Short mmCIF file of C-alpha atoms and ligand atoms in Angstrom, two decimals:
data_model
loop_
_atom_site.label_atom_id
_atom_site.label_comp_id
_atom_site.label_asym_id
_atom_site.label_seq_id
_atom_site.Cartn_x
_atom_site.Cartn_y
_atom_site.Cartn_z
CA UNK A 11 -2.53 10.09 -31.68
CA UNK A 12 0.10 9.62 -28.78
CA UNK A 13 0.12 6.98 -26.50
CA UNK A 14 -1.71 8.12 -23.11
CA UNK A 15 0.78 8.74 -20.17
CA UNK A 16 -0.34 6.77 -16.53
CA UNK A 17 1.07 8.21 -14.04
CA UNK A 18 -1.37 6.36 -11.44
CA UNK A 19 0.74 3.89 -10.05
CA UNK A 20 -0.63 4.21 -6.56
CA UNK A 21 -3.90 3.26 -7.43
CA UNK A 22 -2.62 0.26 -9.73
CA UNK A 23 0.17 -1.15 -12.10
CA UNK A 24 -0.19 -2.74 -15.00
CA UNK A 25 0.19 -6.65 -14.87
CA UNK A 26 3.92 -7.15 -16.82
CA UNK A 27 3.48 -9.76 -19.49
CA UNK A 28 5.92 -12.13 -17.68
CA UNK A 29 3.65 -12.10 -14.94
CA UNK A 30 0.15 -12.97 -17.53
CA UNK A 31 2.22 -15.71 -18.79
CA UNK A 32 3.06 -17.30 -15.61
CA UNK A 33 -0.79 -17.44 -14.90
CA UNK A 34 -1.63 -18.48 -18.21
CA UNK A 35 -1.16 -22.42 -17.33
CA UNK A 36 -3.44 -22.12 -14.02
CA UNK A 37 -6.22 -20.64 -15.87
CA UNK A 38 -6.31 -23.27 -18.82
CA UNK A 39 -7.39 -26.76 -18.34
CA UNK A 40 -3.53 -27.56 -17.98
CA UNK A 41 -3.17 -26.93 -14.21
CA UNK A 42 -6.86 -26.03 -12.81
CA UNK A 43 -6.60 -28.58 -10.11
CA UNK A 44 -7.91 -27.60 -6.02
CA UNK A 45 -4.89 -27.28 -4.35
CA UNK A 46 -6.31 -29.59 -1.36
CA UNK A 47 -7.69 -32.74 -3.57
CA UNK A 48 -4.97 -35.17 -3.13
CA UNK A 49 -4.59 -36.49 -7.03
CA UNK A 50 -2.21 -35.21 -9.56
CA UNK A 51 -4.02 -32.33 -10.69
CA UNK A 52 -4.57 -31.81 -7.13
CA UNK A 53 -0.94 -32.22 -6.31
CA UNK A 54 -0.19 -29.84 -9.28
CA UNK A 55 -1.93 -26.93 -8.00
CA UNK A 56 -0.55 -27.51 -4.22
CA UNK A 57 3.37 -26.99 -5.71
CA UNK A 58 2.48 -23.59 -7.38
CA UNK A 59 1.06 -22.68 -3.98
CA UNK A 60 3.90 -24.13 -2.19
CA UNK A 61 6.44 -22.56 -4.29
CA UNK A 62 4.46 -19.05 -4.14
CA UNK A 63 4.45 -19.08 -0.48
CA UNK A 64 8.52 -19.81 -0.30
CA UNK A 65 8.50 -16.52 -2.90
CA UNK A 66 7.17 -14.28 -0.78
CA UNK A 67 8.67 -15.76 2.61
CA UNK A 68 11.99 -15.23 1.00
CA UNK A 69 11.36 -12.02 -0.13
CA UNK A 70 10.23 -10.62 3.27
CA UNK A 71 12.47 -12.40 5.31
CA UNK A 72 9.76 -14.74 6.65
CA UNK A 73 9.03 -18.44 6.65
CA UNK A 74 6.23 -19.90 4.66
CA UNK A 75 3.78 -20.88 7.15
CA UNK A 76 3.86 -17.43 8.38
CA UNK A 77 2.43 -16.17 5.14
CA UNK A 78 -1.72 -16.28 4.06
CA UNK A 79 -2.84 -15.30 0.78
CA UNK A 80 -5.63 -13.33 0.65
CA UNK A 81 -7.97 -11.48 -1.88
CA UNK A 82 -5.56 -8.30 -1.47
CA UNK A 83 -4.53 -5.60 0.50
CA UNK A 84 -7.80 -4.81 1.65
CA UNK A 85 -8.57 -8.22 3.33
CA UNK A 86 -4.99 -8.63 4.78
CA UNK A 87 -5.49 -5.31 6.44
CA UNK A 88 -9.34 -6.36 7.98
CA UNK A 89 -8.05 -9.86 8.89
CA UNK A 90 -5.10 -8.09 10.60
CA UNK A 91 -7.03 -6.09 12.56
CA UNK A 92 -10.06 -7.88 13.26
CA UNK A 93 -8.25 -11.06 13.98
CA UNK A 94 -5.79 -9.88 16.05
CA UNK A 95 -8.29 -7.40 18.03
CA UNK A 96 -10.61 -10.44 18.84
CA UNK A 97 -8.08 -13.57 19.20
CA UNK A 98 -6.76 -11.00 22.17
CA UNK A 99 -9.61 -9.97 24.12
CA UNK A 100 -8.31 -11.37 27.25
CA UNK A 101 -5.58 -9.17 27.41
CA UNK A 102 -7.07 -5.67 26.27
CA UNK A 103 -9.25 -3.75 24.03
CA UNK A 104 -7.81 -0.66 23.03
CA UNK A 105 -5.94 -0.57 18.96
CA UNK A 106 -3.60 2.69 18.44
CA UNK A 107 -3.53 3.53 14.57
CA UNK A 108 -2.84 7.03 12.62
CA UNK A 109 -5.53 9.45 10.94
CA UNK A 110 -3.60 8.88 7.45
CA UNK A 111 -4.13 4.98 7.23
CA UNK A 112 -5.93 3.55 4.31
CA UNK A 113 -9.32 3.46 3.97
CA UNK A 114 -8.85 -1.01 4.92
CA UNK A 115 -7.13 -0.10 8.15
CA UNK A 116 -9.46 3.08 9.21
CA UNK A 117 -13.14 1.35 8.76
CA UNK A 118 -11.75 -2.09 9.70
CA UNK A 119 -10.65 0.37 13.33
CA UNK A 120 -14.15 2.14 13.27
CA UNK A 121 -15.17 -1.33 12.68
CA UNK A 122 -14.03 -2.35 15.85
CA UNK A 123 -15.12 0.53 17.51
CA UNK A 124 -18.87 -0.11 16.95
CA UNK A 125 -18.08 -3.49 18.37
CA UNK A 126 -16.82 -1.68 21.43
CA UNK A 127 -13.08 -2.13 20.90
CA UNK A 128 -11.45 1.84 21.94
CA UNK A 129 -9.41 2.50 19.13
CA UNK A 130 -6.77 6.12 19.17
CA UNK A 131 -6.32 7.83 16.01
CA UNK A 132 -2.65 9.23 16.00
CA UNK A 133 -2.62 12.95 14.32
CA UNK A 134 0.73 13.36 12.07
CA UNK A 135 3.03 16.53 11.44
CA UNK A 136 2.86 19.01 8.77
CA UNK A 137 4.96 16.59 6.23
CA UNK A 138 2.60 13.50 7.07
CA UNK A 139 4.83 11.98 9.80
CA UNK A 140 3.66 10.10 13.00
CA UNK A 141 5.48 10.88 16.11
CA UNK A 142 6.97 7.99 17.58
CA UNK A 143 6.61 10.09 21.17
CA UNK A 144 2.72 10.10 20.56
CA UNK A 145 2.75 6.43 19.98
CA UNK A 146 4.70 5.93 23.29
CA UNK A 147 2.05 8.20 25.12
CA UNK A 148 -0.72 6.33 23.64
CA UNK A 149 0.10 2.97 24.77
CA UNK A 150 -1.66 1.96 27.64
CA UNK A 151 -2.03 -1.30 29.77
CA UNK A 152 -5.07 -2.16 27.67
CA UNK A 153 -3.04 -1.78 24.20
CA UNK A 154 -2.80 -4.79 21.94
CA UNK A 155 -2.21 -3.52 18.68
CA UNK A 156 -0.17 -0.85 16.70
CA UNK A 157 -1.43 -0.42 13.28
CA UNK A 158 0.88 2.27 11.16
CA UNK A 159 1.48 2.39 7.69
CA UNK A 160 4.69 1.80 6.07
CA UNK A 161 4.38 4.44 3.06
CA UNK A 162 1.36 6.64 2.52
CA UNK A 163 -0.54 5.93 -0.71
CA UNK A 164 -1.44 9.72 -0.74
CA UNK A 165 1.48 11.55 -0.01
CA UNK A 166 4.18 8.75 -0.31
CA UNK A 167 5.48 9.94 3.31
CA UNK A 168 7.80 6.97 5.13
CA UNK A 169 6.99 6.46 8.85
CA UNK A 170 9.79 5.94 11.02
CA UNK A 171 8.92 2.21 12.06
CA UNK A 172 10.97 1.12 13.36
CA UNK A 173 10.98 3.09 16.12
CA UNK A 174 7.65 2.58 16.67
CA UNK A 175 8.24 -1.52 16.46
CA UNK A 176 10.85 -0.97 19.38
CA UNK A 177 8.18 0.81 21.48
CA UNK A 178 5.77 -1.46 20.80
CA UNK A 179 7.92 -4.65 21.61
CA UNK A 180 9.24 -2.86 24.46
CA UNK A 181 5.66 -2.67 26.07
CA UNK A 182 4.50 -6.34 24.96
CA UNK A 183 2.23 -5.00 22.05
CA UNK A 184 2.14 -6.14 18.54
CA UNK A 185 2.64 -4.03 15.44
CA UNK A 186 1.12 -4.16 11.55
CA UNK A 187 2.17 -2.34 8.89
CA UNK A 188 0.68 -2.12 5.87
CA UNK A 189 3.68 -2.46 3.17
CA UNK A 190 0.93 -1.98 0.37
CA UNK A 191 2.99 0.73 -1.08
CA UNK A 192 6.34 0.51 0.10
CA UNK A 193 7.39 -3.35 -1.49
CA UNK A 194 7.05 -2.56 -4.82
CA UNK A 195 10.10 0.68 -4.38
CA UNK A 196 12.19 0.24 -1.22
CA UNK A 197 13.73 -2.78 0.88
CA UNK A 198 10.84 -4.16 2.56
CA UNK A 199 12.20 -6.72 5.33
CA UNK A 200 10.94 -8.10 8.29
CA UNK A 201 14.47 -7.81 9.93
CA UNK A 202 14.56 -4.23 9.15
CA UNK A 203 11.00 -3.14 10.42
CA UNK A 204 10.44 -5.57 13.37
CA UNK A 205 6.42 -6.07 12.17
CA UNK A 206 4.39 -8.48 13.76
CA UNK A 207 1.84 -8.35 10.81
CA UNK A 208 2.30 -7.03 7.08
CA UNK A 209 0.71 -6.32 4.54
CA UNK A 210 1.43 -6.46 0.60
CA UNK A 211 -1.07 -6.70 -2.60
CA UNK A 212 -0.52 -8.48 -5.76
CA UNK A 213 -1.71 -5.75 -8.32
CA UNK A 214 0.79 -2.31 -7.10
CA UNK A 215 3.50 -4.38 -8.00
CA UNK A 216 3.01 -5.20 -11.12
CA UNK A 217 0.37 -8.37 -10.38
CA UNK A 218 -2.90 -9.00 -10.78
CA UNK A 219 -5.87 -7.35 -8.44
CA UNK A 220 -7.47 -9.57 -6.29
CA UNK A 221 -4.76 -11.26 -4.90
CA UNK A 222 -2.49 -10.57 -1.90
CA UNK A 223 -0.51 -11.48 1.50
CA UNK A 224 -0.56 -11.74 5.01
CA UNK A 225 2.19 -12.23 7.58
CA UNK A 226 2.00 -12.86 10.77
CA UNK A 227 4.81 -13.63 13.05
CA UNK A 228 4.84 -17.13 14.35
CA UNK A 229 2.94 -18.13 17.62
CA UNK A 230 1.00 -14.86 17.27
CA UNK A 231 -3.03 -16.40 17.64
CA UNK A 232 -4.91 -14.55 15.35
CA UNK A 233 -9.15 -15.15 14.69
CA UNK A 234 -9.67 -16.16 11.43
CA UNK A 235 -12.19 -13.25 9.01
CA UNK A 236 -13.65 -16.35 7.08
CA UNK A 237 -14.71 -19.95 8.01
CA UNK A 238 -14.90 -22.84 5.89
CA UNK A 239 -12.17 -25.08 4.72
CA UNK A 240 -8.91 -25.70 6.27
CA UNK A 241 -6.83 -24.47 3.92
CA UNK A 242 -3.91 -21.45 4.73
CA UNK A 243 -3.78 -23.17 8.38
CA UNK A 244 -7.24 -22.77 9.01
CA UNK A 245 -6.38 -19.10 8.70
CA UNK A 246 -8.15 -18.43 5.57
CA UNK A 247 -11.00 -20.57 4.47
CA UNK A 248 -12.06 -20.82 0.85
CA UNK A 249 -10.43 -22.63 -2.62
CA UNK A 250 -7.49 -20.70 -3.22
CA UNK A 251 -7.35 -18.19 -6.02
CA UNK A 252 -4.20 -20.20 -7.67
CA UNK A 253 -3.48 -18.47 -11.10
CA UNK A 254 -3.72 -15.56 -8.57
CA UNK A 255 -1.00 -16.24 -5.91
CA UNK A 256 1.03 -17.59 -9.15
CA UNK A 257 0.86 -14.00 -10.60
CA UNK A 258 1.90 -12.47 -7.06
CA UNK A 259 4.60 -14.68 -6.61
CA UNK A 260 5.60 -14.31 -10.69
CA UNK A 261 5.71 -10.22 -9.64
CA UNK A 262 7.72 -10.76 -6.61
CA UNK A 263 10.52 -12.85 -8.40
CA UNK A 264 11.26 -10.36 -10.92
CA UNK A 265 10.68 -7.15 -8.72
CA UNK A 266 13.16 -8.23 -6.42
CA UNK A 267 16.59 -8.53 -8.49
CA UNK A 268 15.44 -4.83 -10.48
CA UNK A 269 14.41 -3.05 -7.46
CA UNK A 270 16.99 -1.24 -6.17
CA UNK A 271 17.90 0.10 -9.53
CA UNK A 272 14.21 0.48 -10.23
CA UNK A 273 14.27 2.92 -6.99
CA UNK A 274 17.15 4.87 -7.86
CA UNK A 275 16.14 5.38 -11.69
CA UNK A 276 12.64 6.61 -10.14
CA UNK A 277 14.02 9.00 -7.80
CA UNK A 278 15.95 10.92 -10.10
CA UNK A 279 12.80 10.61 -12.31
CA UNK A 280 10.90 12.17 -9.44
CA UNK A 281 13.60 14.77 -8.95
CA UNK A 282 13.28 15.97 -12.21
CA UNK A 283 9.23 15.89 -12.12
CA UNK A 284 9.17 18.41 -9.43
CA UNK A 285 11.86 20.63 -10.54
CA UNK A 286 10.68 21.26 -13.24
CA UNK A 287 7.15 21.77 -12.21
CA UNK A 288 8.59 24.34 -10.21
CA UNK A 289 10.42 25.78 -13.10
CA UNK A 290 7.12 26.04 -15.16
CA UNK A 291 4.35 26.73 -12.54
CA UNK A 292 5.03 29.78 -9.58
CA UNK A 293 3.71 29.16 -6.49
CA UNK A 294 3.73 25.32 -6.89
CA UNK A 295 4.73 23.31 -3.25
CA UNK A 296 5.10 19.63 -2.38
CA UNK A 297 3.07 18.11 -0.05
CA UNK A 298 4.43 15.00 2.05
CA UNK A 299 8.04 14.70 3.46
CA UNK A 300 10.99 16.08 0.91
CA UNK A 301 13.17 13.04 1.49
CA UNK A 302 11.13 10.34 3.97
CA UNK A 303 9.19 9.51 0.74
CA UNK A 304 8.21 6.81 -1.77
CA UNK A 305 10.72 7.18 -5.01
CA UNK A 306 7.65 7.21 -7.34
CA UNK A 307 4.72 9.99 -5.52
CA UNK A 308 4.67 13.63 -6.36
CA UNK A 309 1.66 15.09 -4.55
CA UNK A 310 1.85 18.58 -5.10
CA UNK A 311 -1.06 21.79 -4.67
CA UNK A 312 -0.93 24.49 -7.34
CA UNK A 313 -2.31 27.92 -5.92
CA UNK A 314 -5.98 28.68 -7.29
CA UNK A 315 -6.04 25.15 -8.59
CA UNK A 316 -9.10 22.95 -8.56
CA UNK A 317 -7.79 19.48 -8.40
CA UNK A 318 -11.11 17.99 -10.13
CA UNK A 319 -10.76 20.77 -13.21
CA UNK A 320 -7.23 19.42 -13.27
CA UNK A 321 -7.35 15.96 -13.34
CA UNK A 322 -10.19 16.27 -15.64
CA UNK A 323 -8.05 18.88 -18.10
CA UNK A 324 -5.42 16.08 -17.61
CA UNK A 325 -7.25 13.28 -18.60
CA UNK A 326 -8.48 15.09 -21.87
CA UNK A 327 -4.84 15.30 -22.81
CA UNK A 328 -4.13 12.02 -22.10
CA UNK A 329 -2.53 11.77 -18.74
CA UNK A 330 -4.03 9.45 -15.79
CA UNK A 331 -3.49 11.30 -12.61
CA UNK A 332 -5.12 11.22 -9.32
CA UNK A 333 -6.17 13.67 -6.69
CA UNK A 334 -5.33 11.41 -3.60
CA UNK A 335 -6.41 7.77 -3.11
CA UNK A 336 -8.67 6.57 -5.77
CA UNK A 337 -11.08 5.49 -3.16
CA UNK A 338 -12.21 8.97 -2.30
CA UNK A 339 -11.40 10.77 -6.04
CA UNK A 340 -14.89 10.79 -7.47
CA UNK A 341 -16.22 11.93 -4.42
CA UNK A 342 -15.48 15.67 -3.10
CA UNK A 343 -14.94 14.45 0.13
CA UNK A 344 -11.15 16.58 0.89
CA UNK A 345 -8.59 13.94 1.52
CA UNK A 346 -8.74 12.48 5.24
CA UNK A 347 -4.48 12.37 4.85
CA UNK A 348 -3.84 16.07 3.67
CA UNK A 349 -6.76 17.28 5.98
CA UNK A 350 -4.84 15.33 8.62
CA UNK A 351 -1.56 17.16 7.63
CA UNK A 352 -3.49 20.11 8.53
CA UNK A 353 -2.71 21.71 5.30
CA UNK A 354 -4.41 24.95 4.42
CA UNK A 355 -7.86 24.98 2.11
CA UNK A 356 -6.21 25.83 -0.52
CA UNK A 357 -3.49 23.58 -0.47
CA UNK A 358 -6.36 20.32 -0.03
CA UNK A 359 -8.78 21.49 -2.45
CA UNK A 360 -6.19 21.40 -5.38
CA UNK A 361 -3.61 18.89 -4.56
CA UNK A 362 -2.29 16.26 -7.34
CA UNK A 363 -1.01 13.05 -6.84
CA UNK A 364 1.70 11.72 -9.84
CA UNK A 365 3.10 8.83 -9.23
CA UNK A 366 5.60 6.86 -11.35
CA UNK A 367 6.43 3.23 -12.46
CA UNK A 368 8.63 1.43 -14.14
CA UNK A 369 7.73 2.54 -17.40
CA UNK A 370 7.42 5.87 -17.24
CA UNK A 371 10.03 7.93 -19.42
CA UNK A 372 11.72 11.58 -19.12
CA UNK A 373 9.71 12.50 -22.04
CA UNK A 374 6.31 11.80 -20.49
CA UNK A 375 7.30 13.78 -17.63
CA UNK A 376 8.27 16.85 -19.67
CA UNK A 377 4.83 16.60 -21.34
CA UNK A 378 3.56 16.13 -18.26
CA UNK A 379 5.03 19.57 -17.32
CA UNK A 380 3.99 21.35 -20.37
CA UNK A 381 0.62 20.30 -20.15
CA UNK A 382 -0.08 21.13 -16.65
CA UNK A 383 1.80 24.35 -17.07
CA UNK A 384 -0.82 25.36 -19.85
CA UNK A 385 -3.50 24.09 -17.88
CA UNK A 386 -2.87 26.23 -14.99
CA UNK A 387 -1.95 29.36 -17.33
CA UNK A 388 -5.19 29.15 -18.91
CA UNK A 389 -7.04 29.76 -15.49
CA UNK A 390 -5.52 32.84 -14.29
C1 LIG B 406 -4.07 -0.27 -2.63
C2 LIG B 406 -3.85 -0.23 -1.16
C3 LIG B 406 -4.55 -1.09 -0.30
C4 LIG B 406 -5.64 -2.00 -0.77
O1 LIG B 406 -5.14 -3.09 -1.50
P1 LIG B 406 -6.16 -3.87 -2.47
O2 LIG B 406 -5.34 -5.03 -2.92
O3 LIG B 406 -6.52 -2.92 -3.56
O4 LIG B 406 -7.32 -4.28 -1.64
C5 LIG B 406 -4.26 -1.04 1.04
N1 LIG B 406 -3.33 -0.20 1.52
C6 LIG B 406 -2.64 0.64 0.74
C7 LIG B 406 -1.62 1.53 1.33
C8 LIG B 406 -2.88 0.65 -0.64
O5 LIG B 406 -2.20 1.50 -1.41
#
């Protein structure tokens, strides 16, 4: 039997070994000390978490205290919105976000909404792009937050942020971006996209789930999502999940010096994916921007494809795929991003999401190929 081919890496990577290791000690009776009891083991525990937090500082372009850990993207993303909504009440109510966020950002917004907050979903272009003109238009005197996504999980399409952080800035209102996607495959820098608030996970780059990161800019007041302890600054109550931020801060260290080749060896990768699908398979198109993309996502429709026969027909012969985010696949809800893209039926109802990682080969992608060729052959 061959090995199966997982080309899912935008629902989750697999922890690298190096990573497991680094955790090991923090999950043995070697280094289980609380980080806040004030004895060795104590002590122990409060230097992994120290030297965790100067990781990922570094490797934004932040300073420590203006990190959080949390239990992953999803939480960074509520606490984000949430606490910055509430902790600035005085000065407005109204959030501006885009109809292709993640499922965190969108029901943390409606969230807000049934608490009274006004919140504006921004549509997107054809290619999954938010105008920076709409955002402009949006803003109004009552604006305190910009949430828009770095990368889209679904389509992998880039949003031009920075523009939007210098529109923002310009009229006094904060910006998050969730970098969920974007950190593990393309400079991700503080410097470069002028956030106020970001947000990365442990587990899509190659860390374990459960674990990820919040910044926030310094001297931004932001409302807590949990109360208890005092520990992240009183920002984040609750024992730290140590062998947790170890294995996030193990994944940043050695994503960092591989990642720019890592993003060039997965764009030609990617190059050659959809090539050659549209070598093999007429009538196949790409949906999400052709070069203001992720180096790993190929989301592309097949015409009179079904993409729950697919994916099904793919996972027989071996092949993990997805039909958008793996929130909604399961469900037969259409997805909420190419919906917003205003795609045709068609094009919705049988789109395919492949997308890479570092271990995927040439030769899984030809097989790949051949596979979905025959699979789509067989149904006409
Ligand atoms: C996976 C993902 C999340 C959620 O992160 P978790 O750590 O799984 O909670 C948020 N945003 C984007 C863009 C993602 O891809």
């Amino acid at each position: 039997m061959t090995e199966r081919i997982y080309l899912d890496h935008a629902a989750t990577t697999p922890v690298r070994p190096e990573v497991r290791l680094a955790m090991e000690p923090y999950l043995s009776c070697d280094a289980f000390g609380n980080p806040s009891s004030l004895h060795a083991d104590g002590q122990r525990a409060k230097h992994a978490l120290d030297d965790a937090r100067d990781t990922v500082a570094q490797a934004l372009g932040a300073q420590a205290a203006e990190i959080t850990f949390t239990s992953g993207g999803t939480e960074a993303d509520n606490a984000a919105l949430l606490g910055i909504m509430w902790a600035h009440q005085g000065r407005g109510d109204h959030l501006i976000t885009t109809q292709v966020e993640h499922e965190a950002v969108l029901n943390s917004a409606r969230f807000l909404e049934t608490l009274g907050f006004r919140v504006t979903y921004l549509p997107v272009d054809e290619q999954g792009r938010v105008s920076p003109g709409d955002v402009s238009q949006a803003i109004t005197d009552r604006t305190v937050l910009i949430s828009v996504m770095h990368a889209n999980n679904e389509v992998g399409t880039i949003q031009p942020l920075r523009e939007i952080a210098d529109i923002a800035h310009a009229r006094g209102v904060l910006l998050h971006t969730d970098a969920v996607q974007s950190f593990g495959q393309m400079p991700v820098s503080l410097e470069g996209l002028c956030a106020d608030l970001l947000t990365i996970s442990a587990h899509k780059i190659y860390g374990p789930k459960g674990v990820g990161a919040l910044y926030v800019r310094a001297g931004v007041p932001i409302e807590p999502l949990l109360h208890g302890g005092a520990q992240e600054r009183q920002r984040r109550a609750g024992t730290e999940n140590v062998p947790g931020i170890v294995g996030l801060a193990a994944a940043v260290r050695l994503l960092l010096p591989e990642r720019d080749a890592l993003t060039a060896r997965l764009a030609r990768l990617r190059d050659l994916l959809l090539s050659s699908l549209r070598a093999c398979i007429p009538g196949v198109v790409l949906n999400g921007h052709p070069t203001e993309c992720l180096p790993n996502n190929v989301n592309v429709s097949f015409p009179g494809g079904d993409a729950e026969s697919l994916l099904l027909a793919l996972d027989l012969a071996g092949i993990s795929a997805s039909s958008g985010s793996a929130c909604t696949s399961g469900s037969i809800e259409p997805s909420h991003v190419l919906t917003a893209m205003r795609l045709p039926g068609w094009r919705v109802k049988s789109a395919l999401r492949l997308t890479l990682g570092r271990g995927t080969t040439e030769d899984e992608l030809c097989r790949t190929v051949d596979v979905l060729a025959n699979i789509v052959a067989r149904r006409h």
